[in-house]
Short mmCIF file of C-alpha atoms and ligand atoms in Angstrom, two decimals:
data_model
loop_
_atom_site.label_atom_id
_atom_site.label_comp_id
_atom_site.label_asym_id
_atom_site.label_seq_id
_atom_site.Cartn_x
_atom_site.Cartn_y
_atom_site.Cartn_z
CA MET A 27 162.22 52.71 107.86
CA LYS A 28 159.39 52.86 109.87
CA ILE A 29 156.01 51.38 108.29
CA GLN A 30 152.08 51.70 109.46
CA LEU A 31 148.56 51.13 108.89
CA SER A 32 146.48 53.78 109.29
CA PHE A 33 142.68 54.55 109.06
CA VAL A 34 142.31 57.50 108.14
CA ASN A 35 140.48 60.08 106.00
CA LEU A 36 142.77 61.30 103.27
CA ALA A 37 141.76 64.88 103.05
CA GLY A 38 142.88 65.43 105.92
CA ILE A 39 146.39 64.17 106.45
CA GLU A 40 149.16 66.12 107.20
CA THR A 41 152.54 65.01 105.68
CA GLU A 42 154.96 66.25 103.20
CA LEU A 43 154.13 63.60 100.66
CA LEU A 44 150.55 61.96 99.85
CA ALA A 45 150.94 58.74 97.20
CA VAL A 46 147.25 57.44 94.99
CA LEU A 47 146.75 55.34 92.54
CA ALA A 48 144.99 56.66 89.03
CA ALA A 49 145.03 54.20 86.22
CA ASP A 50 143.80 54.27 83.04
CA THR A 51 140.54 54.04 81.45
CA GLN A 52 140.54 54.12 77.43
CA THR A 53 139.73 51.30 76.65
CA SER A 54 139.44 52.60 72.56
CA LYS A 55 142.69 51.74 70.95
CA ALA A 56 142.48 54.69 67.70
CA PRO A 57 145.94 55.96 68.19
CA ASP A 58 144.77 58.91 69.29
CA ALA A 59 142.50 58.40 71.41
CA LYS A 60 143.05 60.34 74.79
CA PRO A 61 144.95 58.96 77.80
CA GLU A 62 141.02 58.73 81.10
CA PRO A 63 142.52 58.34 84.16
CA VAL A 64 140.66 57.86 87.61
CA LEU A 65 142.23 58.13 90.70
CA LEU A 66 141.73 54.45 92.72
CA THR A 67 140.22 57.00 95.93
CA SER A 68 136.77 57.04 97.02
CA ASP A 69 138.62 60.97 99.05
CA GLU A 70 136.65 63.62 97.28
CA ALA A 71 138.88 66.53 98.66
CA VAL A 72 141.46 64.20 96.81
CA GLN A 73 140.47 64.05 93.39
CA THR A 74 139.04 67.28 93.60
CA ALA A 75 142.55 67.97 93.73
CA ALA A 76 143.40 66.23 90.86
CA ALA A 77 141.05 67.16 88.20
CA SER A 78 142.28 69.76 86.36
CA VAL A 79 145.76 66.85 85.72
CA LEU A 80 144.02 64.77 84.93
CA SER A 81 141.10 65.82 82.05
CA SER A 82 144.91 67.14 81.38
CA GLY A 83 145.84 64.43 78.61
CA GLU A 84 149.33 65.59 80.46
CA TYR A 85 149.16 62.36 82.43
CA LYS A 86 147.93 58.92 81.04
CA ALA A 87 148.62 56.61 83.84
CA GLY A 88 151.07 54.47 82.91
CA ALA A 89 152.58 51.69 84.71
CA ASN A 90 155.00 53.28 87.76
CA GLU A 91 154.22 57.16 85.56
CA THR A 92 154.73 59.78 88.45
CA LEU A 93 153.62 62.76 89.25
CA LEU A 94 154.14 65.31 91.02
CA LEU A 95 151.96 68.65 92.14
CA HIS A 96 152.72 70.63 95.63
CA ALA A 97 150.62 72.78 97.24
CA PRO A 98 147.52 70.90 96.33
CA ALA A 99 143.78 72.27 97.11
CA GLY A 100 142.49 71.55 99.78
CA LEU A 101 144.39 68.86 101.17
CA ALA A 102 146.30 69.01 104.63
CA ALA A 103 149.52 66.47 102.92
CA ARG A 104 152.18 69.25 101.50
CA ARG A 105 153.10 67.26 97.63
CA LEU A 106 150.29 64.82 96.75
CA LEU A 107 151.57 61.84 94.46
CA ILE A 108 149.69 60.67 91.60
CA VAL A 109 152.01 56.43 90.84
CA GLY A 110 150.50 55.20 87.67
CA LEU A 111 148.90 51.50 87.39
CA GLY A 112 148.35 51.44 84.14
CA LYS A 113 145.20 50.73 81.53
CA GLN A 114 142.81 49.69 84.39
CA ALA A 115 141.98 45.90 82.58
CA LYS A 116 145.11 45.46 83.40
CA ALA A 117 145.35 46.78 87.33
CA ASN A 118 146.69 43.63 89.65
CA VAL A 119 147.77 43.78 92.68
CA PRO A 120 151.36 43.12 91.81
CA SER A 121 151.01 46.14 89.91
CA VAL A 122 150.00 47.85 93.02
CA ARG A 123 153.40 46.31 94.69
CA ASN A 124 155.14 47.95 92.26
CA ALA A 125 153.84 51.38 93.06
CA ALA A 126 154.26 50.90 96.04
CA GLY A 127 158.08 50.83 95.45
CA THR A 128 158.44 53.23 92.90
CA ALA A 129 156.15 55.85 95.13
CA VAL A 130 159.04 55.49 97.63
CA ARG A 131 161.59 55.92 95.34
CA PHE A 132 161.03 58.58 93.73
CA THR A 133 160.42 60.63 97.46
CA LYS A 134 164.59 58.52 98.84
CA PRO A 135 166.33 61.26 96.53
CA ARG A 136 164.22 64.35 97.28
CA GLY A 137 164.91 64.37 100.98
CA ILE A 138 161.39 63.93 101.48
CA ARG A 139 161.31 61.62 104.82
CA GLU A 140 157.54 60.89 105.38
CA LEU A 141 155.17 59.27 102.50
CA VAL A 142 151.82 58.30 103.41
CA PHE A 143 150.53 56.00 100.62
CA ALA A 144 147.03 55.14 99.67
CA LEU A 145 146.02 51.62 99.36
CA PRO A 146 143.69 51.94 96.16
CA GLU A 147 139.97 50.85 96.20
CA ALA A 148 139.38 49.20 93.29
CA GLU A 149 136.95 46.00 92.73
CA GLN A 150 140.20 44.31 91.12
CA LEU A 151 142.48 45.08 93.86
CA PRO A 152 141.77 43.48 97.35
CA PRO A 153 142.17 45.39 100.06
CA GLY A 154 144.53 41.77 102.28
CA PRO A 155 146.67 41.38 99.57
CA SER A 156 146.82 44.96 98.21
CA THR A 157 148.48 45.75 101.85
CA ARG A 158 150.40 43.39 102.16
CA ALA A 159 151.81 43.39 98.66
CA ALA A 160 151.81 47.85 99.13
CA VAL A 161 153.98 47.25 102.53
CA GLU A 162 156.44 44.36 100.49
CA GLY A 163 156.64 46.57 97.77
CA ALA A 164 157.20 48.86 99.99
CA PHE A 165 160.37 46.99 101.30
CA VAL A 166 161.17 46.45 97.43
CA GLY A 167 161.68 49.95 97.16
CA ASP A 168 163.98 51.34 100.29
CA PHE A 169 167.01 49.11 99.32
CA ASP A 170 170.16 51.20 98.14
CA PRO A 171 172.84 48.22 96.87
CA ASP A 172 175.37 51.26 97.81
CA THR A 173 176.54 49.80 101.38
CA TYR A 174 180.21 50.77 100.79
CA ARG A 175 179.64 54.00 99.68
CA SER A 176 181.28 57.25 102.09
CA ASP A 177 179.50 59.25 100.55
CA ARG A 178 176.11 57.67 101.20
CA LYS A 179 173.47 59.91 102.73
CA ASP A 180 171.16 58.14 104.82
CA GLN A 181 167.74 59.38 101.94
CA SER A 182 165.93 56.47 103.58
CA VAL A 183 161.74 57.15 103.81
CA GLN A 184 161.45 58.02 107.89
CA THR A 185 158.26 57.23 107.81
CA PHE A 186 155.76 55.55 105.41
CA THR A 187 152.59 55.02 106.97
CA LEU A 188 150.14 52.82 104.48
CA ALA A 189 146.30 54.26 105.05
CA ALA A 190 143.35 52.89 104.18
CA SER A 191 139.44 54.06 105.29
CA GLY A 192 137.87 53.97 108.47
CA ASN A 193 135.11 52.00 107.32
CA SER A 194 137.54 48.76 106.16
CA ASP A 195 137.93 45.45 107.66
CA GLN A 196 140.51 47.02 110.58
CA ASP A 197 142.22 43.41 112.09
CA ALA A 198 142.33 41.86 108.28
CA LEU A 199 144.47 44.63 107.20
CA LYS A 200 146.30 44.97 110.68
CA ALA A 201 147.53 41.36 109.88
CA ALA A 202 148.10 41.13 105.82
CA PHE A 203 150.16 44.58 106.74
CA ALA A 204 152.51 42.50 110.07
CA GLU A 205 152.74 40.02 106.76
CA GLY A 206 154.17 42.03 104.70
CA VAL A 207 156.64 42.60 106.98
CA ILE A 208 157.81 39.81 107.44
CA VAL A 209 158.47 39.33 103.77
CA GLY A 210 159.92 42.25 103.19
CA GLU A 211 161.71 42.84 105.19
CA SER A 212 163.24 39.04 104.19
CA GLN A 213 163.59 39.36 101.19
CA ASN A 214 165.74 42.67 101.53
CA LEU A 215 167.72 40.34 104.10
CA THR A 216 168.33 37.72 101.10
CA ARG A 217 168.98 41.21 98.67
CA SER A 218 171.90 42.15 101.21
CA LEU A 219 173.76 39.40 101.05
CA VAL A 220 173.48 38.18 97.57
CA ASN A 221 174.47 42.26 97.34
CA GLU A 222 178.23 41.48 99.91
CA PRO A 223 181.21 41.30 97.60
CA GLY A 224 183.28 38.01 97.63
CA ASN A 225 185.46 39.20 99.35
CA LYS A 226 182.79 40.08 102.81
CA LEU A 227 181.22 36.81 102.03
CA THR A 228 183.11 33.43 102.39
CA PRO A 229 181.53 31.04 102.96
CA THR A 230 182.08 30.77 106.67
CA ILE A 231 180.60 34.28 107.47
CA LEU A 232 177.31 33.26 105.15
CA GLY A 233 177.16 31.03 107.78
CA ARG A 234 177.94 33.28 110.11
CA ARG A 235 174.55 35.53 108.74
CA ALA A 236 172.34 31.98 108.30
CA ALA A 237 173.65 31.73 112.64
CA GLU A 238 172.27 35.09 113.46
CA MET A 239 169.56 35.12 111.57
CA ALA A 240 168.53 31.49 113.43
CA ALA A 241 169.17 32.72 116.61
CA GLU A 242 167.17 36.74 116.01
CA VAL A 243 164.35 34.28 114.89
CA GLY A 244 163.92 31.08 117.09
CA LEU A 245 165.53 27.83 114.12
CA GLY A 246 167.32 25.85 115.16
CA CYS A 247 170.95 25.93 112.74
CA GLU A 248 174.14 23.98 112.06
CA VAL A 249 177.08 25.54 110.27
CA HIS A 250 179.54 22.86 109.41
CA SER A 251 182.43 22.48 107.39
CA THR A 252 185.34 20.46 105.96
CA GLU A 253 185.66 17.38 108.09
CA LYS A 254 181.53 17.00 108.14
CA LEU A 255 181.97 17.33 105.02
CA HIS A 256 184.08 14.51 104.15
CA GLU A 257 182.47 12.70 107.15
CA LEU A 258 179.16 13.13 105.09
CA LYS A 259 181.78 12.05 102.04
CA MET A 260 180.48 15.17 99.35
CA GLY A 261 182.45 14.49 97.14
CA ALA A 262 181.14 15.89 94.92
CA PHE A 263 181.14 19.05 96.70
CA TRP A 264 183.98 19.17 98.44
CA SER A 265 185.51 18.76 94.69
CA VAL A 266 184.40 22.78 94.25
CA SER A 267 186.10 23.49 97.32
CA GLN A 268 188.81 22.10 97.13
CA GLY A 269 190.51 24.33 95.02
CA SER A 270 189.60 28.27 97.28
CA GLU A 271 191.62 28.65 100.95
CA GLU A 272 188.09 29.98 101.75
CA PRO A 273 186.52 26.69 103.84
CA PRO A 274 183.28 25.06 102.54
CA ALA A 275 179.55 26.01 104.61
CA LEU A 276 177.34 23.44 104.48
CA ILE A 277 174.30 26.11 106.49
CA VAL A 278 171.49 23.80 107.80
CA LEU A 279 167.90 25.93 109.06
CA ARG A 280 165.47 23.31 111.24
CA TYR A 281 162.29 24.84 111.54
CA GLU A 282 160.34 22.08 113.98
CA PRO A 283 156.42 23.87 114.71
CA GLU A 284 154.51 21.71 117.61
CA GLY A 285 151.88 19.48 115.95
CA ALA A 286 153.78 18.80 112.95
CA SER A 287 155.13 15.96 113.91
CA ASP A 288 154.61 13.41 111.85
CA GLY A 289 153.26 15.92 107.83
CA PRO A 290 156.10 16.29 104.83
CA VAL A 291 159.46 17.97 105.90
CA LEU A 292 159.85 20.03 102.94
CA GLY A 293 163.79 20.83 101.48
CA LEU A 294 165.12 23.95 100.33
CA VAL A 295 168.71 23.77 99.16
CA GLY A 296 170.12 26.58 98.10
CA LYS A 297 173.71 27.07 95.96
CA GLY A 298 175.54 29.22 97.91
CA ILE A 299 178.53 29.30 95.90
CA THR A 300 180.38 33.19 97.44
CA PHE A 301 182.74 33.81 93.82
CA ASP A 302 182.45 31.67 90.87
CA THR A 303 185.38 32.35 88.60
CA GLY A 304 184.84 28.89 86.27
CA GLY A 305 188.38 27.58 88.24
CA ILE A 306 190.05 25.61 86.17
CA SER A 307 187.69 26.73 83.48
CA ILE A 308 188.00 29.78 84.10
CA LYS A 309 185.17 32.62 82.68
CA PRO A 310 186.55 35.82 80.57
CA SER A 311 186.96 38.87 83.07
CA ASP A 312 184.33 40.07 81.33
CA LYS A 313 181.44 41.01 84.00
CA MET A 314 183.03 38.25 86.54
CA GLU A 315 182.34 40.78 89.13
CA LEU A 316 178.74 39.14 89.09
CA MET A 317 179.68 36.48 89.48
CA LYS A 318 179.86 37.32 94.05
CA TYR A 319 175.40 37.33 93.65
CA ASP A 320 175.83 32.82 92.44
CA MET A 321 175.13 32.54 96.11
CA ALA A 322 171.60 34.09 95.40
CA GLY A 323 169.81 30.84 95.38
CA GLY A 324 171.33 30.00 99.33
CA ALA A 325 170.23 34.00 100.14
CA ALA A 326 167.18 33.19 99.23
CA MET A 327 166.07 30.17 101.86
CA ILE A 328 168.31 32.09 103.96
CA GLY A 329 165.43 34.66 103.81
CA ALA A 330 162.24 32.21 103.08
CA MET A 331 163.30 30.85 106.38
CA ARG A 332 163.69 33.62 108.42
CA ALA A 333 160.24 33.98 106.75
CA ILE A 334 159.06 30.91 107.13
CA ALA A 335 159.64 30.97 111.09
CA LEU A 336 158.15 34.86 111.76
CA LEU A 337 154.61 32.42 109.82
CA LYS A 338 154.63 30.13 111.92
CA PRO A 339 153.32 27.65 109.06
CA ARG A 340 152.54 23.50 110.40
CA VAL A 341 154.95 21.96 108.34
CA ARG A 342 158.91 21.40 109.02
CA VAL A 343 160.86 22.60 107.12
CA ILE A 344 165.13 22.61 106.46
CA GLY A 345 166.73 24.90 104.55
CA VAL A 346 170.13 23.87 103.31
CA VAL A 347 173.01 25.68 101.15
CA CYS A 348 176.23 24.40 99.92
CA ALA A 349 178.89 27.22 100.46
CA ALA A 350 181.20 27.35 98.92
CA GLU A 351 183.67 29.64 96.29
CA ASN A 352 184.60 28.92 92.82
CA MET A 353 188.26 28.85 92.22
CA PRO A 354 191.36 28.41 90.68
CA ASP A 355 194.35 26.80 92.58
CA GLY A 356 196.89 24.37 92.82
CA LYS A 357 194.40 21.78 94.59
CA ALA A 358 191.55 22.61 91.73
CA TYR A 359 189.90 20.30 90.40
CA LYS A 360 190.39 19.67 86.60
CA PRO A 361 188.22 19.06 83.49
CA GLY A 362 188.80 14.81 83.33
CA ASP A 363 187.89 15.07 87.27
CA VAL A 364 185.92 12.00 88.18
CA GLU A 365 184.25 12.66 91.50
CA THR A 366 182.20 10.38 93.95
CA ALA A 367 179.32 12.21 95.64
CA MET A 368 177.84 11.54 98.65
CA SER A 369 174.83 9.53 96.74
CA GLY A 370 177.69 7.66 95.36
CA LYS A 371 177.62 8.40 91.85
CA THR A 372 180.43 8.74 89.78
CA ILE A 373 180.92 12.26 88.05
CA GLU A 374 183.44 12.98 85.44
CA ILE A 375 183.64 16.48 85.26
CA ILE A 376 184.11 17.97 82.18
CA ASN A 377 184.03 21.65 82.76
CA THR A 378 184.84 22.85 86.52
CA ASP A 379 182.45 26.37 85.38
CA ALA A 380 179.81 23.91 85.54
CA GLU A 381 179.52 24.37 89.40
CA GLY A 382 176.32 24.69 91.24
CA ARG A 383 175.43 21.41 90.27
CA LEU A 384 178.04 19.87 92.53
CA VAL A 385 177.34 21.57 95.32
CA LEU A 386 174.09 21.09 95.12
CA ALA A 387 173.97 17.29 94.96
CA ASP A 388 175.15 16.70 97.68
CA GLY A 389 173.08 19.05 99.06
CA LEU A 390 169.51 17.22 97.59
CA SER A 391 171.08 13.97 99.16
CA TYR A 392 171.81 15.61 102.53
CA ALA A 393 168.30 16.99 102.86
CA LYS A 394 166.47 13.40 102.03
CA GLN A 395 169.16 12.64 103.79
CA LEU A 396 167.70 14.91 106.76
CA GLY A 397 164.33 13.72 105.63
CA ALA A 398 163.07 15.39 103.79
CA THR A 399 160.32 14.11 101.39
CA HIS A 400 159.53 17.32 99.30
CA LEU A 401 162.98 19.17 98.08
CA ILE A 402 162.86 22.63 95.99
CA ASP A 403 166.20 23.96 95.11
CA ALA A 404 167.16 27.98 93.74
CA ALA A 405 170.20 28.12 92.14
CA THR A 406 172.02 31.22 89.47
CA LEU A 407 172.36 27.55 87.15
CA THR A 408 172.52 28.66 84.37
CA GLY A 409 173.36 30.97 81.68
CA ALA A 410 171.62 29.35 78.46
CA CYS A 411 168.67 30.08 80.94
CA VAL A 412 168.84 33.34 80.65
CA VAL A 413 169.16 32.25 77.37
CA ALA A 414 166.29 30.77 77.10
CA LEU A 415 164.16 32.65 79.27
CA GLY A 416 165.54 36.52 79.25
CA MET A 417 165.19 38.47 82.51
CA THR A 418 162.27 38.34 82.36
CA ASN A 419 161.13 34.85 83.05
CA ALA A 420 163.13 32.72 85.90
CA GLY A 421 163.60 28.73 84.29
CA ALA A 422 161.88 25.79 86.37
CA PHE A 423 161.48 22.50 86.66
CA SER A 424 158.90 19.97 87.87
CA ASN A 425 159.93 15.71 88.44
CA ASP A 426 155.33 15.94 90.27
CA ASP A 427 152.51 17.26 88.41
CA PRO A 428 151.01 17.83 92.01
CA THR A 429 154.23 18.60 93.67
CA TRP A 430 153.93 21.67 90.67
CA ALA A 431 150.07 22.27 91.23
CA LYS A 432 151.00 24.40 94.25
CA PHE A 433 153.94 26.55 93.61
CA ASP A 434 151.96 27.38 90.43
CA GLY A 435 149.66 28.67 93.02
CA ALA A 436 152.33 30.21 94.94
CA LEU A 437 152.80 32.14 92.38
CA ALA A 438 150.06 34.62 92.02
CA THR A 439 150.07 35.57 95.38
CA SER A 440 154.47 36.36 94.92
CA GLY A 441 153.77 38.32 91.76
CA GLU A 442 156.99 36.81 90.84
CA LYS A 443 157.43 34.90 87.53
CA PHE A 444 158.74 31.14 87.11
CA TRP A 445 158.69 29.94 83.17
CA ARG A 446 158.82 25.86 83.39
CA LEU A 447 160.03 24.37 81.21
CA PRO A 448 160.44 20.38 80.46
CA LEU A 449 162.39 17.43 81.32
CA GLY A 450 162.99 14.05 79.26
CA GLU A 451 164.92 10.94 78.58
CA GLU A 452 165.90 12.74 75.79
CA TYR A 453 167.43 14.82 77.61
CA ALA A 454 168.94 12.98 80.51
CA GLU A 455 171.09 10.97 78.16
CA LEU A 456 173.27 13.93 76.64
CA ILE A 457 174.66 13.70 80.57
CA LYS A 458 175.78 9.85 80.75
CA SER A 459 180.20 9.45 81.24
CA ASP A 460 181.61 6.86 79.53
CA ILE A 461 183.96 6.20 82.57
CA GLY A 462 182.10 6.99 85.37
CA ASP A 463 177.71 7.52 86.24
CA ILE A 464 177.67 11.09 84.48
CA LYS A 465 179.55 14.04 83.14
CA ASN A 466 179.01 17.74 84.56
CA THR A 467 177.51 19.24 80.73
CA GLY A 468 175.48 18.39 78.96
CA GLY A 469 177.06 20.35 76.10
CA ARG A 470 175.55 23.34 73.76
CA TYR A 471 171.76 23.01 74.00
CA GLY A 472 169.14 22.89 76.57
CA GLY A 473 171.76 23.33 78.43
CA ALA A 474 169.44 25.01 81.25
CA ILE A 475 168.04 21.46 80.75
CA THR A 476 171.02 19.01 81.70
CA ALA A 477 171.42 20.87 84.04
CA ALA A 478 168.21 19.95 85.40
CA GLU A 479 168.44 16.35 84.38
CA PHE A 480 172.01 16.44 85.94
CA LEU A 481 170.30 17.52 89.73
CA LYS A 482 166.89 14.87 89.07
CA VAL A 483 170.20 11.94 89.36
CA PHE A 484 170.42 12.50 93.47
CA VAL A 485 166.75 14.17 93.92
CA GLU A 486 164.96 10.36 92.84
CA GLU A 487 161.52 9.72 92.94
CA THR A 488 161.32 12.78 95.25
CA PRO A 489 159.02 15.66 94.67
CA TRP A 490 161.06 17.82 94.39
CA ILE A 491 161.05 21.68 92.38
CA HIS A 492 164.19 23.17 90.16
CA LEU A 493 164.29 27.47 90.54
CA ASP A 494 166.53 28.36 87.92
CA ILE A 495 167.31 32.03 88.94
CA ALA A 496 170.51 33.45 86.96
CA GLY A 497 168.49 35.53 85.04
CA LEU A 498 166.62 37.43 87.61
CA ALA A 499 168.71 37.73 90.31
CA TRP A 500 170.48 40.49 89.80
CA VAL A 501 169.01 43.43 88.39
CA GLU A 502 171.10 44.91 85.35
CA ASP A 503 168.66 48.21 85.03
CA SER A 504 167.90 49.74 87.52
CA LYS A 505 163.12 49.90 87.18
CA PRO A 506 161.21 53.19 88.98
CA TYR A 507 160.52 50.38 91.46
CA ILE A 508 163.16 48.24 91.93
CA ALA A 509 167.44 49.33 92.33
CA LYS A 510 169.88 48.43 90.02
CA GLY A 511 171.40 44.84 91.92
CA PRO A 512 170.22 42.07 93.72
CA SER A 513 166.30 41.26 93.28
CA GLY A 514 165.69 38.42 96.18
CA VAL A 515 164.01 36.82 93.38
CA ALA A 516 162.32 33.16 94.24
CA VAL A 517 162.18 34.36 98.17
CA ARG A 518 158.12 34.62 98.02
CA SER A 519 157.29 31.85 95.89
CA ILE A 520 159.53 29.31 97.73
CA LEU A 521 157.58 30.72 100.90
CA GLU A 522 154.55 30.70 99.81
CA TRP A 523 154.82 27.37 98.92
CA VAL A 524 156.01 26.43 101.96
CA ARG A 525 153.08 27.63 103.14
CA SER A 526 150.82 25.62 100.69
CA PHE A 527 151.22 21.91 102.66
N1 BES W 27 176.89 30.74 88.40
C1 BES W 27 177.11 30.12 86.73
C2 BES W 27 175.59 30.75 85.47
C3 BES W 27 175.16 32.16 85.75
C4 BES W 27 175.38 32.58 84.35
C5 BES W 27 174.71 32.56 86.59
C6 BES W 27 175.12 33.97 84.52
C7 BES W 27 174.75 34.53 87.04
C8 BES W 27 174.41 34.90 85.06
C9 BES W 27 177.69 29.52 86.68
O1 BES W 27 178.20 27.84 87.38
C10 BES W 27 177.80 28.74 85.38
O2 BES W 27 178.81 28.96 85.09
N2 BES W 27 177.18 27.71 84.91
C11 BES W 27 178.25 27.51 82.84
C12 BES W 27 177.53 26.45 83.10
C13 BES W 27 177.75 24.98 81.39
C14 BES W 27 179.76 25.47 81.71
C15 BES W 27 177.75 24.55 81.18
C16 BES W 27 177.89 28.79 82.38
O3 BES W 27 176.00 28.80 81.74
O4 BES W 27 177.88 28.97 81.02
MN1 MN W 28 180.20 28.75 87.36
ZN1 ZN W 29 178.56 28.78 88.90
#
């Protein structure tokens, strides 16, 4: 998909499809109140073309509700697509992101090759953030997961033009547009990695993909394997990996901008389980195929590092991805085993399916050894987090309120939903072991929290954020603006958190 920004008058654009946004201004709560949709454009010709259908009451401008008009009178465009934002009072920048995705996903399967998307004009939709969000949303909508279909037709929209009015602040919009492209492409890189099946994306191949990305954007990159894990005494990470024929990969990405040699160093640590069978505590076969996405946290870090390299914030960042395959095997680790982590802490294995926290334990220790002063990790860590928060909010934890405040601020820009859950001594009690320092599960209740407490043991006093994205990394049902499949969640929030330093 070619994407461009242009400053034009909408009525005169010759294109296959012009998309404009609408919002419902009806405020009455009466059940039979008629919707009163308005177009979010000042272009009078476009308003006239849509006037009749908007006054008909047939179209409510609900969120992502679409309406297509052919041969709209008075416009050079061959089709006019109206995309709803829902109630006007609630229309915001994230709703623009989704509407752009909806426009792209409407256009794609219809064989329409060009799409001009009008930047909405409304008081609560600032043009810069709306521009960036529309571009991100277009990339999100453009992604489809059917990579290996032999009859895959390239139905991609060939050109997506974001149309802004001629009297906008053109330089500001160009900068916002360029940012949106970087972020959208990076999020889709993450999604394409997450989408790959376990046989096509082993830890080694994930390492290669990270190294290719790093070479393209000028990041430092090292990919280590078994020997290095032994050298660093990463007994927790190795224990997970030892049951697989596929060697592990310890992927390190470095962003070292000039003039930031004495500020904070941010450590981004991702869970990269390229397939999670559960190991000896094997998972039921129902839906096990989805456990290819158990590397989504690691892929989010790879996508975020790409965006960081291109957007060049003035802060040092180290990415650490712990990639392994969790398999049952004669050499696999077993319940009851005691492993010694890189930090020296001993871990009693209760359940080999609680493997993510083990690879992260050593990843977090290593990021600290490499100099990280602040840590953030992302992982598809627990089913318990999905039980707690569903598929609407991802879980988040922090041991430091100022660091959390930065992340909370980042969410306003990213438009992603994370809900902070508590930590506490009572939860930490639940993972004390009789034979060693800690055990890798804390029983049935509060499973997302005891997993976070486990990680906290290795983070120690370093300010830290933990993101449990198990419920959001995979979209179970397609939405008008995003396909069923990998979501790329956390890339945008992590990026904005980094930029807040
Ligand atoms: N990768 C899973 C968590 C998961 C579940 C991710 C569903 C995405 C969707 C993780 O490794 C796991 O198996 N966790 C166990 C932990 C338990 C054994 C303490 C779980 O959640 O059941
Ligand atoms: Mn598991
Ligand atoms: Zn897992």
